Coordinates of C-alpha atoms and ligand atoms in Angstrom, one line a residue:
X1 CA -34.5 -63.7 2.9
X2 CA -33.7 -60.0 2.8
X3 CA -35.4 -58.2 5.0
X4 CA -36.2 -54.5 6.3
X5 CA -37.1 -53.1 9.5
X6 CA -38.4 -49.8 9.3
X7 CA -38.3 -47.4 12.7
X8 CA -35.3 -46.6 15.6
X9 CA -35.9 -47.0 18.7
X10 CA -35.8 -49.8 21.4
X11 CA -39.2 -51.3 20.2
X12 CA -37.0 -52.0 16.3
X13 CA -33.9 -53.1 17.7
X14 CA -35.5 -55.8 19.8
X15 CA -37.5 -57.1 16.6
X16 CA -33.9 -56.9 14.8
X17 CA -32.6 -59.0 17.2
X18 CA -34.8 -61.3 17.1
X19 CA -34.9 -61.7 13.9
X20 CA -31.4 -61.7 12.9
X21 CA -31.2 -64.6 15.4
X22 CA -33.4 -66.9 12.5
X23 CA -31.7 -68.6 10.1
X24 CA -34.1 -67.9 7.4
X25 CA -33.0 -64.1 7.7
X26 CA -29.8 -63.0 5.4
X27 CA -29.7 -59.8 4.9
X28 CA -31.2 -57.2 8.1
X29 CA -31.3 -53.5 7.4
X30 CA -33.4 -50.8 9.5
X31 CA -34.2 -47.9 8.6
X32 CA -33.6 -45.2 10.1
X33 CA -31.5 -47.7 12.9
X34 CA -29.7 -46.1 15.8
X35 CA -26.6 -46.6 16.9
X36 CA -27.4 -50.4 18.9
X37 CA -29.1 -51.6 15.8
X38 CA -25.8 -50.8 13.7
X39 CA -24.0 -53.2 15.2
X40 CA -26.5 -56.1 14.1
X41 CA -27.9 -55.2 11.0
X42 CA -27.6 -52.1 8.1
X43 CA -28.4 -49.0 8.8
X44 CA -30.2 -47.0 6.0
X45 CA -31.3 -43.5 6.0
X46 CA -34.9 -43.7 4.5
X47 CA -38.1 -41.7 5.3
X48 CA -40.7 -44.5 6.4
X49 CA -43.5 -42.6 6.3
X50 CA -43.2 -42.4 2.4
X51 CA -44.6 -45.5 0.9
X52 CA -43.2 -44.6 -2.7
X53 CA -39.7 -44.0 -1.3
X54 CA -39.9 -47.3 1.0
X55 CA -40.9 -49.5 -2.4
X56 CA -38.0 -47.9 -4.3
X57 CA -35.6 -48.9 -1.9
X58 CA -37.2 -52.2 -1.3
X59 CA -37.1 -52.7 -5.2
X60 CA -33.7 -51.6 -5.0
X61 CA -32.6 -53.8 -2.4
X62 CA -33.9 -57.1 -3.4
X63 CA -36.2 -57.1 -0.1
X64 CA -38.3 -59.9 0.8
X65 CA -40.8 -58.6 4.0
X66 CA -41.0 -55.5 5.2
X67 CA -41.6 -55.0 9.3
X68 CA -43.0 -51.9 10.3
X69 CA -42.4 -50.6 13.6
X70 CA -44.2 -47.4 14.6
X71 CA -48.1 -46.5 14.1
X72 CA -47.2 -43.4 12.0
X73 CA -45.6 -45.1 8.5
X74 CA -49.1 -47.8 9.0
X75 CA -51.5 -44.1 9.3
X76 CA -49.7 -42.8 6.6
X77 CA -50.5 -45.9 4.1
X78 CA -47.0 -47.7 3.7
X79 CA -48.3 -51.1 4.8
X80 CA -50.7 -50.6 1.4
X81 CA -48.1 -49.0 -0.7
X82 CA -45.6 -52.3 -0.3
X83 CA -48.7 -54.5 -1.0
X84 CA -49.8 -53.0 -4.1
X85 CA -46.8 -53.7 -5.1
X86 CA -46.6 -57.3 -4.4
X87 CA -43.8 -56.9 -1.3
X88 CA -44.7 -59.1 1.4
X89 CA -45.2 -57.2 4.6
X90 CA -46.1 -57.1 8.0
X91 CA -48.8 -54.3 9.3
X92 CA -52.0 -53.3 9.0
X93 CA -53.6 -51.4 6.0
X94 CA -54.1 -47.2 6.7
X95 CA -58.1 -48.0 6.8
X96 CA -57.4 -50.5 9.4
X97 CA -54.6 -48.8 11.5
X98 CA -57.7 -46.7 12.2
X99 CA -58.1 -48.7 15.2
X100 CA -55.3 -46.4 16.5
X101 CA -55.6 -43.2 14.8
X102 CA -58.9 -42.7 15.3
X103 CA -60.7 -43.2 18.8
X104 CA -64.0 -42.7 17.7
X105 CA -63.7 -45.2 14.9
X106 CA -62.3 -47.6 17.7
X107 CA -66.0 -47.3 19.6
X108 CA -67.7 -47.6 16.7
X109 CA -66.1 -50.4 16.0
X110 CA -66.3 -51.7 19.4
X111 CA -70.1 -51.0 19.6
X112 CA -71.2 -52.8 16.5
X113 CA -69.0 -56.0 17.4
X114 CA -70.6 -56.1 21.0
X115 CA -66.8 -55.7 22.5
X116 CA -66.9 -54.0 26.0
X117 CA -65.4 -50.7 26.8
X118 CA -66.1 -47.1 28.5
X119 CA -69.4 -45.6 27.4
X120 CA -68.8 -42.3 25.4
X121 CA -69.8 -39.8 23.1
X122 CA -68.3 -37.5 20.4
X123 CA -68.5 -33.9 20.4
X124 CA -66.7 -31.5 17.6
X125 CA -68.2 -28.4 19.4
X126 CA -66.5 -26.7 22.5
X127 CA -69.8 -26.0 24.3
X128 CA -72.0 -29.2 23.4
X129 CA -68.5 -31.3 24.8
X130 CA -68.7 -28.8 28.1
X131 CA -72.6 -29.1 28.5
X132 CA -71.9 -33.1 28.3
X133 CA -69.1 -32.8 31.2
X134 CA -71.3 -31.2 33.5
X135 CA -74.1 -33.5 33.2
X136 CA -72.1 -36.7 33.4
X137 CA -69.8 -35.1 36.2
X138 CA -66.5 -36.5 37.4
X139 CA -64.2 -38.4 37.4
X140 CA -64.7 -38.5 33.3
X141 CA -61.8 -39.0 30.4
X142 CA -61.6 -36.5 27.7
X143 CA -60.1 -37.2 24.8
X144 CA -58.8 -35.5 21.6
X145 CA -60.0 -37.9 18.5
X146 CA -56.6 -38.7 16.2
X147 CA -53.3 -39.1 16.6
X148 CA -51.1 -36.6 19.8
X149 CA -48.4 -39.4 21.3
X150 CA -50.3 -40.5 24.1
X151 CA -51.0 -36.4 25.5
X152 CA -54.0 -35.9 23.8
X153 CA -55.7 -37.8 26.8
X154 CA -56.8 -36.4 30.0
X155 CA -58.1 -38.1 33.2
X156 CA -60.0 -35.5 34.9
X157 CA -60.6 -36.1 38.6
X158 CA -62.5 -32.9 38.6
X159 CA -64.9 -31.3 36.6
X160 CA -62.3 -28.2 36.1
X161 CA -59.8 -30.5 34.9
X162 CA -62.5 -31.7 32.3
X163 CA -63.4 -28.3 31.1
X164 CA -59.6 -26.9 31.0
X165 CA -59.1 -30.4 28.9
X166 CA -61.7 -29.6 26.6
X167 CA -60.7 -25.7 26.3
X168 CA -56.9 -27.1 25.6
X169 CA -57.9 -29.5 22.8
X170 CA -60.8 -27.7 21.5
X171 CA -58.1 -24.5 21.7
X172 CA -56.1 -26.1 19.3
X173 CA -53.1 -27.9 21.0
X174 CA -53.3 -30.9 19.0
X175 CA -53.7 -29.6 15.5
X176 CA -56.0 -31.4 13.1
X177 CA -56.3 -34.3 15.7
X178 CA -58.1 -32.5 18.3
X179 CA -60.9 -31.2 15.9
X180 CA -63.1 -33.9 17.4
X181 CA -63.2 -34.8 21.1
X182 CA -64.5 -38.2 22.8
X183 CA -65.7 -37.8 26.5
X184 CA -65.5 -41.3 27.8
X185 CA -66.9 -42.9 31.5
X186 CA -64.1 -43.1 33.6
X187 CA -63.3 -46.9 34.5
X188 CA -61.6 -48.0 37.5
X189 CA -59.4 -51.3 38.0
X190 CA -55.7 -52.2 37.0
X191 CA -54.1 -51.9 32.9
X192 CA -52.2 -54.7 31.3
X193 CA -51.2 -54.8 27.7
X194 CA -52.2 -58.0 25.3
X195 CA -50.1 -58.9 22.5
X196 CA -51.8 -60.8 19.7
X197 CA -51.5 -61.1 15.7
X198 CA -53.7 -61.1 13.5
X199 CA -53.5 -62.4 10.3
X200 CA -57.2 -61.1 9.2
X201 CA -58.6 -63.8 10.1
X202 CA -57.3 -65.7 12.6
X203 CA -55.9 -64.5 16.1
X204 CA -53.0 -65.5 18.3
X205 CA -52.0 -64.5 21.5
X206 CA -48.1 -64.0 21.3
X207 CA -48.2 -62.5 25.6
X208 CA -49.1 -59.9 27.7
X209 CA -47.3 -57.2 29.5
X210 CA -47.8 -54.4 31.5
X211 CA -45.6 -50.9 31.4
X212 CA -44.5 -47.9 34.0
X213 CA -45.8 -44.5 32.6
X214 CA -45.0 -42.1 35.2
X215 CA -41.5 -40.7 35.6
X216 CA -40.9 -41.3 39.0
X217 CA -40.4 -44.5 41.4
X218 CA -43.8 -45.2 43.1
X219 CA -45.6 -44.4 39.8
X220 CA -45.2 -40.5 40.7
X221 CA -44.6 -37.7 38.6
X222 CA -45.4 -37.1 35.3
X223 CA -46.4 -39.0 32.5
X224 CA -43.7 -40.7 29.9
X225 CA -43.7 -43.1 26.8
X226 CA -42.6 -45.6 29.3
X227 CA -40.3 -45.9 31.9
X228 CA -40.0 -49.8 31.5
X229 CA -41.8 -52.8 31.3
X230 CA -42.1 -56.8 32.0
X231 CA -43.5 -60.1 30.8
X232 CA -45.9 -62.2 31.6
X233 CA -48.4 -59.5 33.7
X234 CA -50.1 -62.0 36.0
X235 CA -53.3 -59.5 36.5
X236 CA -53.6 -60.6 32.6
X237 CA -54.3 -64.1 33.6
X238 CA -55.2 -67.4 31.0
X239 CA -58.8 -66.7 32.3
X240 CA -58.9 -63.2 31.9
X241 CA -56.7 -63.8 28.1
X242 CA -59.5 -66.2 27.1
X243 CA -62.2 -63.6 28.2
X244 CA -60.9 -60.5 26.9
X245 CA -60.1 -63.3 23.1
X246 CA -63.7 -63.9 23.4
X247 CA -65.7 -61.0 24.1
X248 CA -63.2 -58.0 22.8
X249 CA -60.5 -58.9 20.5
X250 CA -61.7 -61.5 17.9
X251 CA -65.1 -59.9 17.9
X252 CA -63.7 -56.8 16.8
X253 CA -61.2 -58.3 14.1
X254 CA -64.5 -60.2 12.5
X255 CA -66.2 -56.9 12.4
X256 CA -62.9 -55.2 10.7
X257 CA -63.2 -58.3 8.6
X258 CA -67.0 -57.4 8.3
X259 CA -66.6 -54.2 6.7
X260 CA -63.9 -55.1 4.0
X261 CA -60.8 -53.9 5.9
X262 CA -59.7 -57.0 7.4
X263 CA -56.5 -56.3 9.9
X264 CA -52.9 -57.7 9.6
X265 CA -50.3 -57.4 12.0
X266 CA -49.9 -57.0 15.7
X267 CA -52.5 -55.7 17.7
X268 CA -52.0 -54.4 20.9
X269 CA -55.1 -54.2 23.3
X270 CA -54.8 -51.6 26.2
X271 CA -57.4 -53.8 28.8
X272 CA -58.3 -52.4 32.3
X273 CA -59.0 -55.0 34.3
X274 CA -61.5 -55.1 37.4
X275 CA -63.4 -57.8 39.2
X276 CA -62.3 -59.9 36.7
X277 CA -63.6 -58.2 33.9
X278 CA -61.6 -56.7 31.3
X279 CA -63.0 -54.2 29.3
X280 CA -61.1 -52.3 26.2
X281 CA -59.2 -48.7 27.0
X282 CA -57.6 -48.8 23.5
X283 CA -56.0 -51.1 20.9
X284 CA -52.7 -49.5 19.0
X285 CA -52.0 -51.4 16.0
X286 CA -48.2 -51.5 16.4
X287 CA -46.2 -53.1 19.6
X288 CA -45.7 -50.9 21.8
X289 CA -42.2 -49.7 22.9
X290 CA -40.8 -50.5 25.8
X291 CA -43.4 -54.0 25.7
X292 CA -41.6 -55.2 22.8
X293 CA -38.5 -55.7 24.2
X294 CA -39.7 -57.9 26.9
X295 CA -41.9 -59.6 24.3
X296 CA -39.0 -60.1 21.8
X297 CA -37.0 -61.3 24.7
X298 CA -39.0 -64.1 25.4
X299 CA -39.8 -65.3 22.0
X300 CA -36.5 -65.2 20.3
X301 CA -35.7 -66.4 16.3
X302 CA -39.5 -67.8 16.5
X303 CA -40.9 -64.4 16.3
X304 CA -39.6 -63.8 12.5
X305 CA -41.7 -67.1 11.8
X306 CA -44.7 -65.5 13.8
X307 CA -44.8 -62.5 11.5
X308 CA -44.1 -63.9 8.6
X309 CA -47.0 -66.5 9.4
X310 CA -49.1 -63.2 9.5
X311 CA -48.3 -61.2 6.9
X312 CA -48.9 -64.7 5.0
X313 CA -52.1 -65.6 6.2
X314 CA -51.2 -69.2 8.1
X315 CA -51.7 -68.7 11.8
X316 CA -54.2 -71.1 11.8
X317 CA -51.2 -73.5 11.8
X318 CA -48.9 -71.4 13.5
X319 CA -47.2 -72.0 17.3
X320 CA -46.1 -70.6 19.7
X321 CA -43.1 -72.4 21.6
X322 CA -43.5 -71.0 25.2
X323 CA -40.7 -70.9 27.6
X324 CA -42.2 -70.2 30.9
X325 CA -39.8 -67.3 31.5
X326 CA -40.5 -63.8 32.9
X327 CA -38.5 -61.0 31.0
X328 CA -38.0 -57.2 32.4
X329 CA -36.8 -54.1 31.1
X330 CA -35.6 -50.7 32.4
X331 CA -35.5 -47.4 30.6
X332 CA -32.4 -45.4 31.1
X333 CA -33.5 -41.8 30.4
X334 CA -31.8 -38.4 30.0
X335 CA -31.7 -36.3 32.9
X336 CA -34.5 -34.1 32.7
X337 CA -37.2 -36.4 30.4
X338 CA -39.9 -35.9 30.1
X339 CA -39.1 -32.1 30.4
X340 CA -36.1 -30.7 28.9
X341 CA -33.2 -33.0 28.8
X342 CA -29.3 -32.6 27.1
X343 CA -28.5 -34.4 24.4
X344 CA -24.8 -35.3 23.1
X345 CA -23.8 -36.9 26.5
X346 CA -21.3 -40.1 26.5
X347 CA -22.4 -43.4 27.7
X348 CA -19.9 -45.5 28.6
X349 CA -19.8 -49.3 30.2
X350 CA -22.0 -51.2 27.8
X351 CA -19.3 -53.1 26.1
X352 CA -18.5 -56.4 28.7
X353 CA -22.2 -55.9 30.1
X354 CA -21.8 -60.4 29.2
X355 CA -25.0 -59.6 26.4
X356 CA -26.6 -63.0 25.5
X357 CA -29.6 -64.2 25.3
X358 CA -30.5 -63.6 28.6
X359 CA -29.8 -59.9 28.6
X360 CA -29.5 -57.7 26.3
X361 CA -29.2 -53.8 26.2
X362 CA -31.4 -52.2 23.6
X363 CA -31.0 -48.9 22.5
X364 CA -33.4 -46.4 21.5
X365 CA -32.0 -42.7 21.3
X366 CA -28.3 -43.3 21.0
X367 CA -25.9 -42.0 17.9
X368 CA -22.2 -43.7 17.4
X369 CA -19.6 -40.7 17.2
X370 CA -16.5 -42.8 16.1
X371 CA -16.1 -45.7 18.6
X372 CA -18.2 -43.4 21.6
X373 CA -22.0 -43.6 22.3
X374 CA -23.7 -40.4 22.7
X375 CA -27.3 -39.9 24.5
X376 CA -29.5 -38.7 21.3
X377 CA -33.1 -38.3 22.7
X378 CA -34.9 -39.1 26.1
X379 CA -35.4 -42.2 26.1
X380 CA -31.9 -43.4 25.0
X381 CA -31.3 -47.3 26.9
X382 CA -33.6 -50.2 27.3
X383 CA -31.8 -52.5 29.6
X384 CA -33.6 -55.9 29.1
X385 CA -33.3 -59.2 30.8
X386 CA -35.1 -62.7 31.1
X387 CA -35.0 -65.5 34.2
X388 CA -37.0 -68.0 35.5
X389 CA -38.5 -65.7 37.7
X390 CA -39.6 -62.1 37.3
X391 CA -37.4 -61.8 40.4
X392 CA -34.3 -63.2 38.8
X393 CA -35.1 -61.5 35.1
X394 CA -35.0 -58.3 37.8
X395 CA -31.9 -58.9 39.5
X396 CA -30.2 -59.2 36.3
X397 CA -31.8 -56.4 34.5
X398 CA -30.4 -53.9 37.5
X399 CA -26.9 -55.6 37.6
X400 CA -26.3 -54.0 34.1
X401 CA -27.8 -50.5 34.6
X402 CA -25.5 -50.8 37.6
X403 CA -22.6 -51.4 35.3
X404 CA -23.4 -48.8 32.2
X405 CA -21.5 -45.7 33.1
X406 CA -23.9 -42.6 32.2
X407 CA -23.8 -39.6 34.7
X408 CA -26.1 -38.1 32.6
X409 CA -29.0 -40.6 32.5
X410 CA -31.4 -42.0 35.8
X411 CA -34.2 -44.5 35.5
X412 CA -36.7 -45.9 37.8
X413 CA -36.0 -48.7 40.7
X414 CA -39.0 -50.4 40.7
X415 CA -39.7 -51.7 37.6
X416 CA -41.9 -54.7 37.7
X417 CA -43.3 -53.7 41.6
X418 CA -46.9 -55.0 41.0
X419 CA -46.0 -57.8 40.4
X420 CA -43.3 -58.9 42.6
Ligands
ATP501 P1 -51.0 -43.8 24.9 O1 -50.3 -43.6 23.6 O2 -50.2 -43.2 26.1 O3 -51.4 -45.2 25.1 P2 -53.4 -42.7 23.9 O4 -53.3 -41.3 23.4 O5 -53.5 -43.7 22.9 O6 -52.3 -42.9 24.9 P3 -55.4 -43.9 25.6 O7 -54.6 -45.1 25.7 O8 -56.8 -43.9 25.1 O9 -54.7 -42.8 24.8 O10 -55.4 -43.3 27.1 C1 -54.2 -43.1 27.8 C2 -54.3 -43.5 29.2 O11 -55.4 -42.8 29.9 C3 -54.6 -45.0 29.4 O12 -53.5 -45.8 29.3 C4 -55.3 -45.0 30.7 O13 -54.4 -45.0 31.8 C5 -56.1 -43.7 30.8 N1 -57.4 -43.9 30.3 C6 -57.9 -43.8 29.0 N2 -59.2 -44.0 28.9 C7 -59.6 -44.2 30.2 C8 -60.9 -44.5 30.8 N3 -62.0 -44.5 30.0 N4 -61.0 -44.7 32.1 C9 -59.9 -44.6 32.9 N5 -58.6 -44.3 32.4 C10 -58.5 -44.2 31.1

């Protein structure tokens, strides 16, 4: 089958890889791609974000499913736009990718399906939202409602923090998506990601990760997209899984299912885990990026049958063929991210690194100029590995960012720390 990816960073050129590794896949293109993805599949330049220029080129192009990547084409209605016009694809609808755009439409959710997570409220007036603050005190979370790339959040420690938070948001630093705030209860405990799809009806658990935010080694510094990632995350473990299935994740898919809008695709349930409870911090309806790459790691061809078993409606009868491996990736950023970072610099070293299935190097901002690799955004290598151990899959992750020649990039030493 013919098949398009659409997105360009690390998260789309694991799924390409995967993908192009099953038979049933003939033709691979990605739009927009990046310079890694070009060597494994087409690259075409397309806006994904427009759902009547996406079916055009998928009418064009004789394509048979359609993967989206990123949150932002799902928000925007492209998952609905390839459906209503008989293209199979693989993503939730715009009313159900809600579940990421909209935090206060996540509660509500939440609330009617019973699913536990952080009490709140929602304010869309500055001193209401400050009045709340003061009586509920700190520590407290203040959020701003839509869509601001994971900065829209804050974690006040202190009740100034909260009030500057709200003033910021309120103040207009998130545009349209900070016209309504959610104060939450702050919860304490440990985060781990779980990886499900969802087929809108039936749900299955395809792993569980857990990811590095800060910038620095130690978890210091400030906050990133991700500074690297690994699979399985044993605070995420079969009991907790079966819990959090139970009391958060299919209870809220019946109630999407409830309400007409039932959800398709991958969900991706932020958990915070204490005393072995988990309760919900968020669910993004896309994988996240760098957690992809260890999950696409691990499962290989099977995960183009996974989604297509999705976007079909038969995961009822689908598997999945579990390798009990541990996989680990590091982000190579450019010097400087997540502040102000060069771009154009050369990477060199990354042909030889022995790729296989074993380890791979994804990339996410890199351009080709001729036969030279040039650093094109912050986070610009995703240097993945697997093992029988999360020790081993480690070990071998570091030997290649060891190898890869890049004066101009750093990452973190201690990915996968809790764990090991
Ligand atoms: P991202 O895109 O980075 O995941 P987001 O904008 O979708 O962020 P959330 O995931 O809701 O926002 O919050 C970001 C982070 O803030 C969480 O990963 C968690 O560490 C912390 N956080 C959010 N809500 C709470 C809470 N109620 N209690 C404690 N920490 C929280």
């Amino acid at each position: 089958m013919n098949i398009l990816i659409l997105g360009g960073g690390g998260r789309e050129h694991a799924l390409a890889w995967a993908i192009k590794q099953n038979p049933k896949c003939d033709r691979l293109i990605v739009a927009p791609g990046n310079a890694g993805i070009a060597a494994i599949a087409e690259c075409a330049a397309l806006n994904p974000e427009d759902g009547a220029e996406v079916v055009a080129f998928c009418e064009e192009n004789a394509i048979d499913f359609v993967v989206v990547g990123p949150e932002a084409p799902l928000a925007a209605g492209v998952a609905d736009a390839l459906r209503g016009a008989g293209i199979l694809c693989f993503g939730p609808s715009a009313e159900a990718a809600r579940l990421e755009s909209s935090k206060s439409f996540t509660k509500e959710v939440c609330d009617a399906a019973g699913a536990p997570t952080a009490g709140w409220a929602r304010f869309s007036d500055l001193e209401a939202a400050k009045a709340h603050v003061r009586a509920q005190g700190a520590p407290i979370v203040v959020k701003a409602d839509g869509l601001a790339a994971g900065k829209g959040v804050i974690v006040a420690m202190t009740l100034d923090e909260a009030l500057a938070g709200l003033d910021e948001i309120f103040g207009g630093a998130f545009g349209a998506a900070g016209a309504e705030v959610v104060i939450e209860e702050f919860m304490a405990g440990e985060e781990a990601s779980f990886f499900v799809l969802v087929d809108g009806e039936t749900v299955l658990p395809i792993g569980t990760a857990q990811d590095h935010k800060r910038v620095g080694d130690g978890d210091t510094g400030p906050n990133t997209g991700g500074m690297g990632a690994y699979s399985p995350a044993p605070v995420l473990s079969p009991e907790i899984a079966e819990q959090a299935l139970d009391r958060i994740v299919r209870p809220t898919m019946a109630e999407m299912a409830r309400r007409g809008t039932p959800y398709q695709g991958v969900l991706y349930a932020g958990l915070m885990i204490e005393n072995g409870v988990a309760r919900l911090v968020e669910y993004n309806v896309r994988f996240g990026d760098p957690e992809c790459q260890v999950l696409m790691m691990r499962l290989g061809a099977q995960a183009l049958d996974l989604l297509l078993a999705a976007a079909e409606g038969r995961l009822a009868e689908a598997r999945v063929n579990w390798a009990e491996d541990h996989a680990l990736t590091v982000v190579m950023a450019a010097r400087g991210y997540p502040g102000a970072y060069e771009k154009g610099s050369e990477i060199k070293g990354l042909d030889g690194l022995g790729e296989d299935s074993f380890a791979m190097v994804f990339h996410a901002g890199t351009r080709a100029d001729g036969a030279r690799i040039l650093a094109q955004g912050g986070r610009v290598l995703n240097v993945t590995a697997r093992g029988a151990t999360l020790a081993e899959a480690q070990a071998r992750a570091y030997a290649m960012v060891d190898a890869i020649d890049w004066p101009g990039g750093f990452c973190r030493r201690d990915i996968g720390w809790r764990a090991l």
